[in-house]
Amino acid sequence: VRDVEDFVAMSTRKNFPVYLDDGVRRANGKSFMELFCLVITRPLRVSMECTEQECEAFRREVERFLYM
């Protein structure tokens, strides 16, 4: 739960949309409740509508959540 809170807090500070996708559903990365509608026991895909520079900065900020 703490990781979800942290991710939502980081996403909320951004001026661009952040989405997470579990392969079946897509959720707003700024919504704590929506994220719990996803299957979070497997990897999620993160997408953003932003510039390349914003994307790279956000990726560095949330790096501890990423599995590459």
Coordinates of N, CA and C in Angstrom, one line a residue:
V1 N 0.8 -1.2 0.0 CA 0.0 0.0 0.0 C 0.9 1.3 0.0
R2 N 2.0 1.2 0.7 CA 2.9 2.4 0.8 C 3.4 2.7 -0.6
D3 N 3.8 1.7 -1.3 CA 4.4 1.9 -2.6 C 3.3 2.6 -3.6
V4 N 2.1 2.1 -3.4 CA 1.0 2.7 -4.3 C 0.9 4.2 -3.9
E5 N 0.8 4.5 -2.6 CA 0.7 5.9 -2.1 C 1.9 6.7 -2.6
D6 N 3.1 6.2 -2.6 CA 4.3 6.9 -3.1 C 4.2 7.2 -4.6
F7 N 3.8 6.2 -5.3 CA 3.7 6.4 -6.8 C 2.6 7.4 -7.1
V8 N 1.5 7.3 -6.5 CA 0.4 8.3 -6.7 C 0.9 9.7 -6.4
A9 N 1.6 9.8 -5.3 CA 2.1 11.2 -4.9 C 3.1 11.7 -5.9
M10 N 3.9 10.9 -6.4 CA 4.9 11.3 -7.5 C 4.1 11.7 -8.8
S11 N 3.1 10.9 -9.1 CA 2.4 11.1 -10.4 C 1.5 12.4 -10.2
T12 N 1.0 12.6 -9.1 CA 0.1 13.8 -8.9 C 0.8 15.1 -9.0
R13 N 2.1 15.1 -8.7 CA 2.9 16.3 -8.8 C 3.2 16.7 -10.3
K14 N 2.9 15.8 -11.2 CA 3.2 16.1 -12.6 C 2.0 16.8 -13.3
N15 N 2.4 17.6 -14.3 CA 1.4 18.4 -15.1 C 0.9 17.6 -16.3
F16 N 1.1 16.3 -16.4 CA 0.7 15.5 -17.5 C 0.1 14.2 -17.0
P17 N -0.7 13.6 -17.9 CA -1.4 12.4 -17.5 C -0.4 11.2 -17.3
V18 N -0.7 10.4 -16.3 CA 0.1 9.2 -16.1 C -0.9 8.0 -16.0
Y19 N -0.7 6.9 -16.7 CA -1.6 5.8 -16.7 C -0.8 4.5 -16.4
L20 N -1.5 3.6 -15.8 CA -1.0 2.2 -15.6 C -1.9 1.2 -16.2
D21 N -1.4 0.2 -16.8 CA -2.2 -0.8 -17.5 C -1.7 -2.2 -17.1
D22 N -2.6 -3.0 -16.8 CA -2.3 -4.4 -16.4 C -2.5 -5.4 -17.5
G23 N -2.8 -5.0 -18.7 CA -3.0 -5.8 -19.8 C -4.5 -6.0 -20.1
V24 N -5.3 -5.7 -19.1 CA -6.8 -5.8 -19.2 C -7.4 -4.4 -19.0
R25 N -7.0 -3.8 -17.9 CA -7.6 -2.5 -17.5 C -6.5 -1.4 -17.6
R26 N -7.0 -0.1 -17.7 CA -6.1 1.0 -17.7 C -6.6 1.9 -16.6
A27 N -5.7 2.4 -15.7 CA -6.0 3.3 -14.6 C -5.2 4.5 -14.6
N28 N -5.8 5.6 -14.0 CA -5.2 6.8 -13.8 C -4.1 6.7 -12.7
G29 N -2.9 7.0 -13.1 CA -1.8 6.9 -12.1 C -1.8 7.9 -11.0
K30 N -2.8 8.8 -11.1 CA -2.9 9.8 -10.0 C -4.0 9.4 -9.1
S31 N -4.7 8.3 -9.3 CA -5.8 7.9 -8.4 C -5.5 6.6 -7.6
F32 N -5.4 6.8 -6.3 CA -5.1 5.7 -5.4 C -6.1 4.6 -5.6
M33 N -7.4 5.0 -5.6 CA -8.5 3.9 -5.7 C -8.4 3.2 -7.1
E34 N -8.2 3.9 -8.1 CA -8.2 3.3 -9.5 C -7.0 2.3 -9.5
L35 N -5.9 2.6 -8.9 CA -4.8 1.6 -9.0 C -5.1 0.3 -8.4
F36 N -5.9 0.3 -7.4 CA -6.3 -1.0 -6.7 C -7.3 -1.8 -7.5
C37 N -7.8 -1.3 -8.7 CA -8.6 -2.0 -9.6 C -7.7 -2.8 -10.6
L38 N -6.4 -2.6 -10.6 CA -5.5 -3.3 -11.4 C -5.0 -4.6 -10.7
V39 N -4.5 -5.5 -11.5 CA -3.9 -6.7 -10.9 C -2.4 -6.3 -10.7
I40 N -2.1 -5.9 -9.4 CA -0.8 -5.4 -9.1 C 0.2 -6.5 -8.7
T41 N -0.1 -7.7 -8.8 CA 0.8 -8.8 -8.5 C 1.7 -9.2 -9.7
R42 N 1.5 -8.5 -10.8 CA 2.3 -8.8 -12.0 C 2.7 -7.4 -12.5
P43 N 3.7 -7.4 -13.4 CA 4.2 -6.1 -13.9 C 3.1 -5.3 -14.6
L44 N 3.2 -4.0 -14.4 CA 2.2 -3.0 -15.0 C 3.0 -2.2 -16.0
R45 N 2.3 -1.7 -17.0 CA 2.9 -0.8 -18.0 C 2.5 0.6 -17.7
V46 N 3.5 1.5 -17.7 CA 3.3 2.9 -17.4 C 3.3 3.7 -18.7
S47 N 2.4 4.5 -18.9 CA 2.4 5.4 -20.0 C 2.1 6.9 -19.6
M48 N 2.7 7.8 -20.3 CA 2.5 9.2 -20.0 C 2.3 10.0 -21.3
E49 N 1.6 11.1 -21.2 CA 1.4 12.0 -22.3 C 2.2 13.3 -22.0
C50 N 3.5 13.2 -22.4 CA 4.4 14.3 -22.0 C 5.6 14.4 -23.0
T51 N 6.5 15.3 -22.8 CA 7.6 15.4 -23.6 C 8.6 14.3 -23.3
E52 N 9.6 14.1 -24.1 CA 10.7 13.1 -23.9 C 11.5 13.5 -22.6
Q53 N 11.7 14.8 -22.4 CA 12.4 15.2 -21.2 C 11.6 15.0 -19.9
E54 N 10.3 15.3 -20.0 CA 9.5 15.0 -18.8 C 9.4 13.5 -18.5
C55 N 9.3 12.7 -19.6 CA 9.2 11.3 -19.4 C 10.5 10.7 -18.7
E56 N 11.7 11.2 -19.2 CA 12.9 10.7 -18.6 C 13.1 11.2 -17.2
A57 N 12.7 12.4 -16.8 CA 12.7 12.9 -15.5 C 11.8 12.1 -14.6
F58 N 10.6 11.8 -15.0 CA 9.6 11.0 -14.3 C 10.2 9.6 -14.1
R59 N 10.7 9.0 -15.1 CA 11.3 7.6 -15.0 C 12.4 7.6 -14.0
R60 N 13.2 8.6 -13.9 CA 14.3 8.6 -12.9 C 13.6 8.7 -11.5
E61 N 12.6 9.5 -11.4 CA 11.9 9.6 -10.1 C 11.3 8.4 -9.5
V62 N 10.7 7.6 -10.4 CA 9.9 6.4 -10.0 C 10.8 5.1 -10.3
E63 N 12.0 5.3 -10.5 CA 12.9 4.1 -10.9 C 12.8 3.0 -9.9
R64 N 12.6 3.2 -8.7 CA 12.6 2.1 -7.7 C 11.4 1.2 -7.9
F65 N 10.4 1.6 -8.6 CA 9.2 0.8 -8.9 C 9.3 0.1 -10.2
L66 N 10.3 0.4 -11.0 CA 10.4 -0.1 -12.4 C 11.1 -1.5 -12.4
Y67 N 10.7 -2.3 -13.3 CA 11.3 -3.6 -13.5 C 11.7 -3.6 -15.0
M68 N 13.0 -3.7 -15.2 CA 13.4 -3.7 -16.6 C 14.2 -4.9 -17.0

